[in-house]
């Protein structure tokens, strides 16, 4: 238990970082109703762009912006493949993800991994988040990853809440809700799909850049399975908090909470002695279970409620007719 409590701040920090990626997945999966697999590649792209730029002496905020724009470019490619070339969205995402593997290697000079060379205290202090900042004895609380990434997440949610309340954001939501009706209202649904995919992958890449800082480097396979983690966060947050969080901003917050809960569960299972090689299988099982819960609730709870209603009505009829079926 002591080991789990000691590892908890790190799990929450990672959950918050991956929660930004999950918010990007929420935009495509829940708002646009598109299963976008680009994220497995664009997550690594964000980290690759950041580590190369920051390692070359570029300002941290400029490197983060470049990572975000690189992710948006990846989303643009997927969007154009889907809208202009008529390729189904899921296949367009797979094609972009496949191409990004080579692109990410090229960005990192054809090396499978790149580290942020923390050669002195100044370089470390320039980082926004870092695993080392978990040490409360050495670094002030204001540098703690939970606080920093929490504020970062709140700012992103505020911007997205503002954006989706504007005309373009409303058009994007209408496209995901009912494409035919959106087109009938004069909305260019192809354009809104492309914008949604760009925004989603921009956030995914931004999350990759933050994780790159936190872990101290980027690795070519860092984004493998990212879509599953994102779906896990979205589904966990929806299943547990959907009845409580009805406001759009709170729904985005629930996604971040879902990512944190996911990483806490993973940390707990690891502390119980699970082989880390089984984590992908565990993630798949968790996602499958939470995806199934709404179906089970809808099928069996409604069936039970319907049977109960029929039974109550029959009792009322018996009471009114005296039990012989005649008034």
PDB file of C-alpha atoms in Angstrom:
ATOM      1  CA  UNK A   1       0.000   0.000   0.000  1.00  0.00           C
ATOM      2  CA  UNK A   2       2.869   2.384   0.824  1.00  0.00           C
ATOM      3  CA  UNK A   3       4.398   1.810  -2.614  1.00  0.00           C
ATOM      4  CA  UNK A   4       1.047   2.494  -4.277  1.00  0.00           C
ATOM      5  CA  UNK A   5       0.585   5.759  -2.362  1.00  0.00           C
ATOM      6  CA  UNK A   6       4.102   6.848  -3.285  1.00  0.00           C
ATOM      7  CA  UNK A   7       3.409   6.104  -6.961  1.00  0.00           C
ATOM      8  CA  UNK A   8       0.001   7.825  -6.919  1.00  0.00           C
ATOM      9  CA  UNK A   9       1.208  11.389  -7.722  1.00  0.00           C
ATOM     10  CA  UNK A  10       3.048  10.079 -10.779  1.00  0.00           C
ATOM     11  CA  UNK A  11      -0.027   8.149 -11.930  1.00  0.00           C
ATOM     12  CA  UNK A  12      -2.249  11.223 -11.565  1.00  0.00           C
ATOM     13  CA  UNK A  13       0.291  13.354 -13.430  1.00  0.00           C
ATOM     14  CA  UNK A  14       0.458  10.912 -16.333  1.00  0.00           C
ATOM     15  CA  UNK A  15      -3.318  10.601 -16.308  1.00  0.00           C
ATOM     16  CA  UNK A  16      -3.706  14.369 -16.674  1.00  0.00           C
ATOM     17  CA  UNK A  17      -1.207  14.462 -19.550  1.00  0.00           C
ATOM     18  CA  UNK A  18      -2.932  11.603 -21.366  1.00  0.00           C
ATOM     19  CA  UNK A  19      -6.248  13.257 -20.508  1.00  0.00           C
ATOM     20  CA  UNK A  20      -5.418  16.073 -22.952  1.00  0.00           C
ATOM     21  CA  UNK A  21      -4.962  13.406 -25.633  1.00  0.00           C
ATOM     22  CA  UNK A  22      -8.274  11.857 -24.581  1.00  0.00           C
ATOM     23  CA  UNK A  23     -10.020  15.227 -25.021  1.00  0.00           C
ATOM     24  CA  UNK A  24      -8.744  15.176 -28.598  1.00  0.00           C
ATOM     25  CA  UNK A  25     -10.179  11.678 -29.023  1.00  0.00           C
ATOM     26  CA  UNK A  26     -13.483  12.906 -27.549  1.00  0.00           C
ATOM     27  CA  UNK A  27     -13.767  15.521 -30.305  1.00  0.00           C
ATOM     28  CA  UNK A  28     -13.616  12.931 -33.073  1.00  0.00           C
ATOM     29  CA  UNK A  29     -15.254   9.954 -31.349  1.00  0.00           C
ATOM     30  CA  UNK A  30     -18.133  11.638 -29.513  1.00  0.00           C
ATOM     31  CA  UNK A  31     -18.650  14.977 -31.285  1.00  0.00           C
ATOM     32  CA  UNK A  32     -17.807  14.153 -34.914  1.00  0.00           C
ATOM     33  CA  UNK A  33     -18.757  10.456 -34.614  1.00  0.00           C
ATOM     34  CA  UNK A  34     -15.528   9.459 -36.391  1.00  0.00           C
ATOM     35  CA  UNK A  35     -13.201   6.667 -35.315  1.00  0.00           C
ATOM     36  CA  UNK A  36      -9.851   8.361 -35.985  1.00  0.00           C
ATOM     37  CA  UNK A  37      -6.775   6.154 -35.678  1.00  0.00           C
ATOM     38  CA  UNK A  38      -4.374   8.942 -36.631  1.00  0.00           C
ATOM     39  CA  UNK A  39      -3.728   9.573 -32.935  1.00  0.00           C
ATOM     40  CA  UNK A  40      -1.351   6.612 -32.620  1.00  0.00           C
ATOM     41  CA  UNK A  41       0.991   8.467 -34.986  1.00  0.00           C
ATOM     42  CA  UNK A  42       0.260  12.122 -34.196  1.00  0.00           C
ATOM     43  CA  UNK A  43       0.938  11.563 -30.479  1.00  0.00           C
ATOM     44  CA  UNK A  44       4.508  10.583 -31.302  1.00  0.00           C
ATOM     45  CA  UNK A  45       4.731  13.424 -33.844  1.00  0.00           C
ATOM     46  CA  UNK A  46       4.105  15.997 -31.123  1.00  0.00           C
ATOM     47  CA  UNK A  47       6.835  14.525 -28.959  1.00  0.00           C
ATOM     48  CA  UNK A  48       9.263  14.245 -31.872  1.00  0.00           C
ATOM     49  CA  UNK A  49       8.797  17.857 -32.962  1.00  0.00           C
ATOM     50  CA  UNK A  50       9.121  19.139 -29.409  1.00  0.00           C
ATOM     51  CA  UNK A  51      12.239  17.172 -28.480  1.00  0.00           C
ATOM     52  CA  UNK A  52      14.068  18.212 -31.642  1.00  0.00           C
ATOM     53  CA  UNK A  53      13.170  21.892 -31.387  1.00  0.00           C
ATOM     54  CA  UNK A  54      13.623  22.258 -27.638  1.00  0.00           C
ATOM     55  CA  UNK A  55      16.845  20.277 -27.809  1.00  0.00           C
ATOM     56  CA  UNK A  56      18.092  22.754 -30.411  1.00  0.00           C
ATOM     57  CA  UNK A  57      17.523  25.684 -28.072  1.00  0.00           C
ATOM     58  CA  UNK A  58      14.101  26.814 -29.295  1.00  0.00           C
ATOM     59  CA  UNK A  59      11.856  28.464 -26.704  1.00  0.00           C
ATOM     60  CA  UNK A  60       9.611  25.951 -24.915  1.00  0.00           C
ATOM     61  CA  UNK A  61       6.354  27.682 -25.837  1.00  0.00           C
ATOM     62  CA  UNK A  62       7.378  27.942 -29.476  1.00  0.00           C
ATOM     63  CA  UNK A  63       8.259  24.235 -29.465  1.00  0.00           C
ATOM     64  CA  UNK A  64       4.868  23.395 -27.921  1.00  0.00           C
ATOM     65  CA  UNK A  65       3.096  25.489 -30.552  1.00  0.00           C
ATOM     66  CA  UNK A  66       5.077  23.752 -33.306  1.00  0.00           C
ATOM     67  CA  UNK A  67       4.076  20.358 -31.869  1.00  0.00           C
ATOM     68  CA  UNK A  68       0.414  21.424 -31.861  1.00  0.00           C
ATOM     69  CA  UNK A  69       0.633  22.637 -35.466  1.00  0.00           C
ATOM     70  CA  UNK A  70       2.371  19.408 -36.546  1.00  0.00           C
ATOM     71  CA  UNK A  71      -0.516  17.427 -35.053  1.00  0.00           C
ATOM     72  CA  UNK A  72      -3.005  19.648 -36.865  1.00  0.00           C
ATOM     73  CA  UNK A  73      -1.151  18.959 -40.123  1.00  0.00           C
ATOM     74  CA  UNK A  74      -1.489  15.211 -39.509  1.00  0.00           C
ATOM     75  CA  UNK A  75      -5.217  15.693 -38.901  1.00  0.00           C
ATOM     76  CA  UNK A  76      -5.434  17.739 -42.100  1.00  0.00           C
ATOM     77  CA  UNK A  77      -3.966  14.848 -44.101  1.00  0.00           C
ATOM     78  CA  UNK A  78      -6.496  12.418 -42.626  1.00  0.00           C
ATOM     79  CA  UNK A  79      -9.312  14.880 -43.263  1.00  0.00           C
ATOM     80  CA  UNK A  80      -8.351  15.413 -46.909  1.00  0.00           C
ATOM     81  CA  UNK A  81      -7.973  11.672 -47.502  1.00  0.00           C
ATOM     82  CA  UNK A  82     -11.469  11.218 -46.105  1.00  0.00           C
ATOM     83  CA  UNK A  83     -13.274  14.172 -47.705  1.00  0.00           C
ATOM     84  CA  UNK A  84     -11.458  14.731 -50.998  1.00  0.00           C
ATOM     85  CA  UNK A  85     -10.441  11.163 -51.793  1.00  0.00           C
ATOM     86  CA  UNK A  86     -13.574   9.465 -50.452  1.00  0.00           C
ATOM     87  CA  UNK A  87     -11.599   7.085 -48.224  1.00  0.00           C
ATOM     88  CA  UNK A  88     -13.552   5.921 -45.145  1.00  0.00           C
ATOM     89  CA  UNK A  89     -12.435   7.822 -42.056  1.00  0.00           C
ATOM     90  CA  UNK A  90     -11.079   4.792 -40.228  1.00  0.00           C
ATOM     91  CA  UNK A  91      -8.959   3.759 -43.236  1.00  0.00           C
ATOM     92  CA  UNK A  92      -7.780   7.341 -43.782  1.00  0.00           C
ATOM     93  CA  UNK A  93      -6.589   7.408 -40.177  1.00  0.00           C
ATOM     94  CA  UNK A  94      -4.756   4.111 -40.602  1.00  0.00           C
ATOM     95  CA  UNK A  95      -3.012   5.373 -43.737  1.00  0.00           C
ATOM     96  CA  UNK A  96      -1.913   8.601 -42.039  1.00  0.00           C
ATOM     97  CA  UNK A  97      -0.783   6.722 -38.956  1.00  0.00           C
ATOM     98  CA  UNK A  98       1.277   4.369 -41.127  1.00  0.00           C
ATOM     99  CA  UNK A  99       2.916   7.255 -42.958  1.00  0.00           C
ATOM    100  CA  UNK A 100       3.631   9.109 -39.728  1.00  0.00           C
ATOM    101  CA  UNK A 101       5.869   6.284 -38.531  1.00  0.00           C
ATOM    102  CA  UNK A 102       8.411   7.169 -41.226  1.00  0.00           C
ATOM    103  CA  UNK A 103       7.794  10.902 -40.790  1.00  0.00           C
ATOM    104  CA  UNK A 104       8.447  10.664 -37.046  1.00  0.00           C
ATOM    105  CA  UNK A 105      11.677   8.762 -37.659  1.00  0.00           C
ATOM    106  CA  UNK A 106      12.737  11.427 -40.142  1.00  0.00           C
ATOM    107  CA  UNK A 107      12.000  14.183 -37.625  1.00  0.00           C
ATOM    108  CA  UNK A 108      14.181  12.416 -35.059  1.00  0.00           C
ATOM    109  CA  UNK A 109      17.049  11.919 -37.548  1.00  0.00           C
ATOM    110  CA  UNK A 110      16.087   8.293 -38.189  1.00  0.00           C
ATOM    111  CA  UNK A 111      16.664   7.349 -34.554  1.00  0.00           C
ATOM    112  CA  UNK A 112      14.109   5.316 -32.618  1.00  0.00           C
ATOM    113  CA  UNK A 113      14.434   7.494 -29.526  1.00  0.00           C
ATOM    114  CA  UNK A 114      15.559  10.972 -28.572  1.00  0.00           C
ATOM    115  CA  UNK A 115      16.223  12.323 -25.095  1.00  0.00           C
ATOM    116  CA  UNK A 116      16.019  15.843 -23.767  1.00  0.00           C
ATOM    117  CA  UNK A 117      19.577  16.534 -22.708  1.00  0.00           C
ATOM    118  CA  UNK A 118      19.185  18.087 -19.260  1.00  0.00           C
ATOM    119  CA  UNK A 119      22.775  19.264 -19.062  1.00  0.00           C
ATOM    120  CA  UNK A 120      22.246  21.882 -16.381  1.00  0.00           C
ATOM    121  CA  UNK A 121      19.685  23.197 -13.934  1.00  0.00           C
ATOM    122  CA  UNK A 122      18.626  25.958 -16.326  1.00  0.00           C
ATOM    123  CA  UNK A 123      17.511  23.477 -18.980  1.00  0.00           C
ATOM    124  CA  UNK A 124      15.555  21.533 -16.364  1.00  0.00           C
ATOM    125  CA  UNK A 125      13.901  24.685 -15.037  1.00  0.00           C
ATOM    126  CA  UNK A 126      12.867  25.646 -18.561  1.00  0.00           C
ATOM    127  CA  UNK A 127      10.704  22.502 -18.791  1.00  0.00           C
ATOM    128  CA  UNK A 128       6.994  22.938 -18.120  1.00  0.00           C
ATOM    129  CA  UNK A 129       6.599  19.493 -16.552  1.00  0.00           C
ATOM    130  CA  UNK A 130       9.093  16.869 -15.499  1.00  0.00           C
ATOM    131  CA  UNK A 131       9.142  13.631 -13.547  1.00  0.00           C
ATOM    132  CA  UNK A 132      11.777  15.230 -11.302  1.00  0.00           C
ATOM    133  CA  UNK A 133       9.348  17.925 -10.189  1.00  0.00           C
ATOM    134  CA  UNK A 134       7.428  15.277  -8.235  1.00  0.00           C
ATOM    135  CA  UNK A 135      10.125  15.633  -5.569  1.00  0.00           C
ATOM    136  CA  UNK A 136       8.419  18.086  -3.212  1.00  0.00           C
ATOM    137  CA  UNK A 137      11.488  18.363  -1.008  1.00  0.00           C
ATOM    138  CA  UNK A 138      13.628  19.710  -3.834  1.00  0.00           C
ATOM    139  CA  UNK A 139      11.104  21.641  -5.961  1.00  0.00           C
ATOM    140  CA  UNK A 140       8.241  23.969  -4.903  1.00  0.00           C
ATOM    141  CA  UNK A 141       4.629  22.871  -5.205  1.00  0.00           C
ATOM    142  CA  UNK A 142       4.065  25.413  -7.956  1.00  0.00           C
ATOM    143  CA  UNK A 143       6.245  23.225 -10.219  1.00  0.00           C
ATOM    144  CA  UNK A 144       4.412  20.011  -9.349  1.00  0.00           C
ATOM    145  CA  UNK A 145       3.139  18.260 -12.532  1.00  0.00           C
ATOM    146  CA  UNK A 146      -0.354  17.755 -11.101  1.00  0.00           C
ATOM    147  CA  UNK A 147      -0.780  21.489 -10.547  1.00  0.00           C
ATOM    148  CA  UNK A 148       0.863  22.568 -13.817  1.00  0.00           C
ATOM    149  CA  UNK A 149      -0.924  20.064 -16.067  1.00  0.00           C
ATOM    150  CA  UNK A 150      -4.172  20.626 -14.157  1.00  0.00           C
ATOM    151  CA  UNK A 151      -4.042  24.355 -14.933  1.00  0.00           C
ATOM    152  CA  UNK A 152      -3.035  23.537 -18.523  1.00  0.00           C
ATOM    153  CA  UNK A 153      -6.036  21.207 -18.863  1.00  0.00           C
ATOM    154  CA  UNK A 154      -8.417  23.779 -17.382  1.00  0.00           C
ATOM    155  CA  UNK A 155      -7.186  26.362 -19.906  1.00  0.00           C
ATOM    156  CA  UNK A 156      -7.705  23.944 -22.808  1.00  0.00           C
ATOM    157  CA  UNK A 157     -11.227  23.088 -21.625  1.00  0.00           C
ATOM    158  CA  UNK A 158     -12.066  26.797 -21.302  1.00  0.00           C
ATOM    159  CA  UNK A 159     -10.855  27.508 -24.853  1.00  0.00           C
ATOM    160  CA  UNK A 160     -12.754  24.519 -26.261  1.00  0.00           C
ATOM    161  CA  UNK A 161     -15.911  25.538 -24.381  1.00  0.00           C
ATOM    162  CA  UNK A 162     -15.635  28.985 -25.948  1.00  0.00           C
ATOM    163  CA  UNK A 163     -14.900  27.556 -29.415  1.00  0.00           C
ATOM    164  CA  UNK A 164     -17.793  25.087 -29.462  1.00  0.00           C
ATOM    165  CA  UNK A 165     -20.121  27.847 -28.336  1.00  0.00           C
ATOM    166  CA  UNK A 166     -19.303  29.886 -31.450  1.00  0.00           C
ATOM    167  CA  UNK A 167     -20.838  29.409 -34.900  1.00  0.00           C
ATOM    168  CA  UNK A 168     -18.024  27.254 -36.291  1.00  0.00           C
ATOM    169  CA  UNK A 169     -17.972  25.030 -33.206  1.00  0.00           C
ATOM    170  CA  UNK A 170     -21.756  24.648 -33.339  1.00  0.00           C
ATOM    171  CA  UNK A 171     -21.475  23.681 -37.027  1.00  0.00           C
ATOM    172  CA  UNK A 172     -18.916  21.031 -36.083  1.00  0.00           C
ATOM    173  CA  UNK A 173     -21.238  19.612 -33.435  1.00  0.00           C
ATOM    174  CA  UNK A 174     -24.162  19.650 -35.869  1.00  0.00           C
ATOM    175  CA  UNK A 175     -22.076  17.711 -38.400  1.00  0.00           C
ATOM    176  CA  UNK A 176     -21.431  14.941 -35.916  1.00  0.00           C
ATOM    177  CA  UNK A 177     -25.038  14.901 -34.752  1.00  0.00           C
ATOM    178  CA  UNK A 178     -26.737  14.725 -38.162  1.00  0.00           C
ATOM    179  CA  UNK A 179     -24.773  15.286 -41.366  1.00  0.00           C
ATOM    180  CA  UNK A 180     -27.816  15.436 -43.635  1.00  0.00           C
ATOM    181  CA  UNK A 181     -29.550  18.007 -41.473  1.00  0.00           C
ATOM    182  CA  UNK A 182     -26.317  20.002 -41.187  1.00  0.00           C
ATOM    183  CA  UNK A 183     -25.957  20.086 -44.971  1.00  0.00           C
ATOM    184  CA  UNK A 184     -29.593  21.142 -45.287  1.00  0.00           C
ATOM    185  CA  UNK A 185     -28.753  24.114 -43.058  1.00  0.00           C
ATOM    186  CA  UNK A 186     -25.977  25.154 -45.444  1.00  0.00           C
ATOM    187  CA  UNK A 187     -23.039  23.762 -43.414  1.00  0.00           C
ATOM    188  CA  UNK A 188     -20.028  22.533 -45.365  1.00  0.00           C
ATOM    189  CA  UNK A 189     -19.710  19.218 -43.549  1.00  0.00           C
ATOM    190  CA  UNK A 190     -16.472  18.286 -45.319  1.00  0.00           C
ATOM    191  CA  UNK A 191     -14.840  21.430 -44.004  1.00  0.00           C
ATOM    192  CA  UNK A 192     -16.090  20.890 -40.452  1.00  0.00           C
ATOM    193  CA  UNK A 193     -14.825  17.293 -40.493  1.00  0.00           C
ATOM    194  CA  UNK A 194     -11.374  18.464 -41.538  1.00  0.00           C
ATOM    195  CA  UNK A 195     -11.352  21.181 -38.860  1.00  0.00           C
ATOM    196  CA  UNK A 196     -12.455  18.693 -36.205  1.00  0.00           C
ATOM    197  CA  UNK A 197      -9.738  16.209 -37.176  1.00  0.00           C
ATOM    198  CA  UNK A 198      -7.119  18.964 -37.183  1.00  0.00           C
ATOM    199  CA  UNK A 199      -8.161  20.242 -33.756  1.00  0.00           C
ATOM    200  CA  UNK A 200      -8.284  16.726 -32.332  1.00  0.00           C
ATOM    201  CA  UNK A 201      -4.835  15.712 -33.548  1.00  0.00           C
ATOM    202  CA  UNK A 202      -3.393  19.073 -32.523  1.00  0.00           C
ATOM    203  CA  UNK A 203      -4.413  18.337 -28.925  1.00  0.00           C
ATOM    204  CA  UNK A 204      -3.095  14.781 -29.229  1.00  0.00           C
ATOM    205  CA  UNK A 205       0.292  16.072 -30.412  1.00  0.00           C
ATOM    206  CA  UNK A 206       0.325  18.667 -27.628  1.00  0.00           C
ATOM    207  CA  UNK A 207      -0.216  15.868 -25.130  1.00  0.00           C
ATOM    208  CA  UNK A 208       2.681  13.971 -26.724  1.00  0.00           C
ATOM    209  CA  UNK A 209       4.912  17.028 -26.306  1.00  0.00           C
ATOM    210  CA  UNK A 210       3.995  17.289 -22.612  1.00  0.00           C
ATOM    211  CA  UNK A 211       4.656  13.593 -22.048  1.00  0.00           C
ATOM    212  CA  UNK A 212       7.985  14.004 -23.819  1.00  0.00           C
ATOM    213  CA  UNK A 213       8.956  16.641 -21.250  1.00  0.00           C
ATOM    214  CA  UNK A 214       7.640  14.588 -18.340  1.00  0.00           C
ATOM    215  CA  UNK A 215       9.565  11.437 -19.252  1.00  0.00           C
ATOM    216  CA  UNK A 216      12.654  13.244 -20.553  1.00  0.00           C
ATOM    217  CA  UNK A 217      12.521  12.097 -24.168  1.00  0.00           C
ATOM    218  CA  UNK A 218      10.518  10.671 -27.049  1.00  0.00           C
ATOM    219  CA  UNK A 219      10.392   7.147 -28.462  1.00  0.00           C
ATOM    220  CA  UNK A 220       9.056   6.053 -31.835  1.00  0.00           C
ATOM    221  CA  UNK A 221       6.505   3.635 -30.348  1.00  0.00           C
ATOM    222  CA  UNK A 222       5.300   5.980 -27.592  1.00  0.00           C
ATOM    223  CA  UNK A 223       1.938   6.482 -29.297  1.00  0.00           C
ATOM    224  CA  UNK A 224       1.209   2.850 -30.007  1.00  0.00           C
ATOM    225  CA  UNK A 225      -2.163   2.031 -28.476  1.00  0.00           C
ATOM    226  CA  UNK A 226      -2.888   5.696 -27.708  1.00  0.00           C
ATOM    227  CA  UNK A 227      -6.342   5.444 -29.291  1.00  0.00           C
ATOM    228  CA  UNK A 228      -7.258   2.649 -26.860  1.00  0.00           C
ATOM    229  CA  UNK A 229      -6.114   4.686 -23.865  1.00  0.00           C
ATOM    230  CA  UNK A 230      -8.068   7.675 -25.192  1.00  0.00           C
ATOM    231  CA  UNK A 231     -11.203   5.583 -25.651  1.00  0.00           C
ATOM    232  CA  UNK A 232     -10.758   4.135 -22.167  1.00  0.00           C
ATOM    233  CA  UNK A 233     -10.646   7.642 -20.686  1.00  0.00           C
ATOM    234  CA  UNK A 234     -13.676   8.795 -22.693  1.00  0.00           C
ATOM    235  CA  UNK A 235     -15.770   5.743 -21.841  1.00  0.00           C
ATOM    236  CA  UNK A 236     -14.783   5.627 -18.157  1.00  0.00           C
ATOM    237  CA  UNK A 237     -15.576   9.313 -17.732  1.00  0.00           C
ATOM    238  CA  UNK A 238     -18.878   8.962 -19.580  1.00  0.00           C
ATOM    239  CA  UNK A 239     -20.067   5.876 -17.712  1.00  0.00           C
ATOM    240  CA  UNK A 240     -19.150   7.168 -14.251  1.00  0.00           C
ATOM    241  CA  UNK A 241     -19.969  10.875 -14.587  1.00  0.00           C
ATOM    242  CA  UNK A 242     -22.486  11.241 -17.426  1.00  0.00           C
ATOM    243  CA  UNK A 243     -25.437  11.607 -15.060  1.00  0.00           C
ATOM    244  CA  UNK A 244     -23.618  14.239 -12.997  1.00  0.00           C
ATOM    245  CA  UNK A 245     -21.691  16.223 -15.634  1.00  0.00           C
ATOM    246  CA  UNK A 246     -24.182  17.505 -18.217  1.00  0.00           C
ATOM    247  CA  UNK A 247     -22.511  20.792 -19.134  1.00  0.00           C
ATOM    248  CA  UNK A 248     -20.183  20.537 -22.165  1.00  0.00           C
ATOM    249  CA  UNK A 249     -17.176  21.826 -20.238  1.00  0.00           C
ATOM    250  CA  UNK A 250     -17.837  19.299 -17.476  1.00  0.00           C
ATOM    251  CA  UNK A 251     -18.076  16.518 -20.062  1.00  0.00           C
ATOM    252  CA  UNK A 252     -14.591  17.456 -21.252  1.00  0.00           C
ATOM    253  CA  UNK A 253     -13.454  17.464 -17.621  1.00  0.00           C
ATOM    254  CA  UNK A 254     -14.942  13.990 -17.150  1.00  0.00           C
ATOM    255  CA  UNK A 255     -12.687  12.742 -19.959  1.00  0.00           C
ATOM    256  CA  UNK A 256      -9.624  14.026 -18.107  1.00  0.00           C
ATOM    257  CA  UNK A 257     -10.885  12.448 -14.879  1.00  0.00           C
ATOM    258  CA  UNK A 258     -11.415   9.193 -16.769  1.00  0.00           C
ATOM    259  CA  UNK A 259      -7.764   9.228 -17.874  1.00  0.00           C
ATOM    260  CA  UNK A 260      -6.614   9.827 -14.302  1.00  0.00           C
ATOM    261  CA  UNK A 261      -8.777   6.972 -13.007  1.00  0.00           C
ATOM    262  CA  UNK A 262      -7.436   4.712 -15.738  1.00  0.00           C
ATOM    263  CA  UNK A 263      -3.835   5.379 -14.731  1.00  0.00           C
ATOM    264  CA  UNK A 264      -4.630   4.933 -11.057  1.00  0.00           C
ATOM    265  CA  UNK A 265      -6.146   1.520 -11.832  1.00  0.00           C
ATOM    266  CA  UNK A 266      -3.121   0.612 -13.958  1.00  0.00           C
ATOM    267  CA  UNK A 267      -0.777   1.652 -11.158  1.00  0.00           C
ATOM    268  CA  UNK A 268      -2.771  -0.374  -8.627  1.00  0.00           C
ATOM    269  CA  UNK A 269      -2.649  -3.470 -10.828  1.00  0.00           C
ATOM    270  CA  UNK A 270       1.094  -3.074 -11.356  1.00  0.00           C
ATOM    271  CA  UNK A 271       1.614  -2.800  -7.610  1.00  0.00           C
ATOM    272  CA  UNK A 272      -0.233  -6.115  -7.293  1.00  0.00           C
ATOM    273  CA  UNK A 273       2.487  -7.741  -9.384  1.00  0.00           C
ATOM    274  CA  UNK A 274       1.028  -7.834 -12.899  1.00  0.00           C
ATOM    275  CA  UNK A 275       3.588  -8.321 -15.645  1.00  0.00           C
ATOM    276  CA  UNK A 276       3.800  -4.983 -17.556  1.00  0.00           C
ATOM    277  CA  UNK A 277       3.675  -6.960 -20.812  1.00  0.00           C
ATOM    278  CA  UNK A 278      -0.021  -7.616 -20.096  1.00  0.00           C
ATOM    279  CA  UNK A 279      -0.951  -3.927 -19.844  1.00  0.00           C
ATOM    280  CA  UNK A 280      -2.266  -3.720 -23.406  1.00  0.00           C
ATOM    281  CA  UNK A 281      -4.497  -6.739 -22.759  1.00  0.00           C
ATOM    282  CA  UNK A 282      -5.709  -5.185 -19.504  1.00  0.00           C
ATOM    283  CA  UNK A 283      -6.493  -1.923 -21.309  1.00  0.00           C
ATOM    284  CA  UNK A 284      -8.470  -3.782 -23.986  1.00  0.00           C
ATOM    285  CA  UNK A 285     -10.468  -5.613 -21.306  1.00  0.00           C
ATOM    286  CA  UNK A 286     -11.187  -2.372 -19.406  1.00  0.00           C
ATOM    287  CA  UNK A 287     -12.369  -0.600 -22.565  1.00  0.00           C
ATOM    288  CA  UNK A 288     -14.519  -3.578 -23.592  1.00  0.00           C
ATOM    289  CA  UNK A 289     -16.167  -3.701 -20.161  1.00  0.00           C
ATOM    290  CA  UNK A 290     -16.952   0.002 -20.023  1.00  0.00           C
ATOM    291  CA  UNK A 291     -18.203  -0.017 -23.621  1.00  0.00           C
ATOM    292  CA  UNK A 292     -20.524  -2.866 -22.712  1.00  0.00           C
ATOM    293  CA  UNK A 293     -21.986  -1.244 -19.584  1.00  0.00           C
ATOM    294  CA  UNK A 294     -24.329   1.187 -21.455  1.00  0.00           C
ATOM    295  CA  UNK A 295     -25.581  -1.700 -23.623  1.00  0.00           C
ATOM    296  CA  UNK A 296     -26.228  -3.948 -20.654  1.00  0.00           C
ATOM    297  CA  UNK A 297     -27.949  -1.148 -18.764  1.00  0.00           C
ATOM    298  CA  UNK A 298     -30.111  -0.307 -21.770  1.00  0.00           C
ATOM    299  CA  UNK A 299     -31.035  -3.896 -22.547  1.00  0.00           C
ATOM    300  CA  UNK A 300     -31.558  -5.476 -19.148  1.00  0.00           C
ATOM    301  CA  UNK A 301     -32.533  -2.496 -16.984  1.00  0.00           C
ATOM    302  CA  UNK A 302     -35.155  -1.291 -19.487  1.00  0.00           C
ATOM    303  CA  UNK A 303     -36.405  -4.860 -19.890  1.00  0.00           C
ATOM    304  CA  UNK A 304     -36.724  -5.240 -16.118  1.00  0.00           C
ATOM    305  CA  UNK A 305     -38.428  -1.848 -15.848  1.00  0.00           C
ATOM    306  CA  UNK A 306     -40.860  -2.760 -18.643  1.00  0.00           C
ATOM    307  CA  UNK A 307     -41.735  -6.083 -16.989  1.00  0.00           C
ATOM    308  CA  UNK A 308     -42.268  -4.324 -13.681  1.00  0.00           C
ATOM    309  CA  UNK A 309     -44.538  -1.737 -15.333  1.00  0.00           C
ATOM    310  CA  UNK A 310     -46.586  -4.509 -16.989  1.00  0.00           C
ATOM    311  CA  UNK A 311     -46.883  -6.306 -13.656  1.00  0.00           C
ATOM    312  CA  UNK A 312     -48.101  -3.154 -11.879  1.00  0.00           C
ATOM    313  CA  UNK A 313     -50.672  -2.514 -14.622  1.00  0.00           C
ATOM    314  CA  UNK A 314     -51.962  -6.097 -14.369  1.00  0.00           C
ATOM    315  CA  UNK A 315     -52.361  -5.705 -10.612  1.00  0.00           C
ATOM    316  CA  UNK A 316     -54.343  -2.502 -11.188  1.00  0.00           C
ATOM    317  CA  UNK A 317     -56.614  -4.252 -13.726  1.00  0.00           C
ATOM    318  CA  UNK A 318     -57.224  -7.147 -11.328  1.00  0.00           C
ATOM    319  CA  UNK A 319     -58.092  -4.687  -8.584  1.00  0.00           C
ATOM    320  CA  UNK A 320     -60.527  -2.840 -10.825  1.00  0.00           C
ATOM    321  CA  UNK A 321     -62.226  -5.976 -12.210  1.00  0.00           C
ATOM    322  CA  UNK A 322     -62.239  -7.993  -9.062  1.00  0.00           C
ATOM    323  CA  UNK A 323     -59.832 -10.531 -10.530  1.00  0.00           C
ATOM    324  CA  UNK A 324     -62.232 -12.010 -13.145  1.00  0.00           C
ATOM    325  CA  UNK A 325     -61.162  -9.799 -16.048  1.00  0.00           C
ATOM    326  CA  UNK A 326     -64.575  -8.072 -16.347  1.00  0.00           C
ATOM    327  CA  UNK A 327     -65.417  -4.573 -15.176  1.00  0.00           C
TER     328      UNK A 327
END
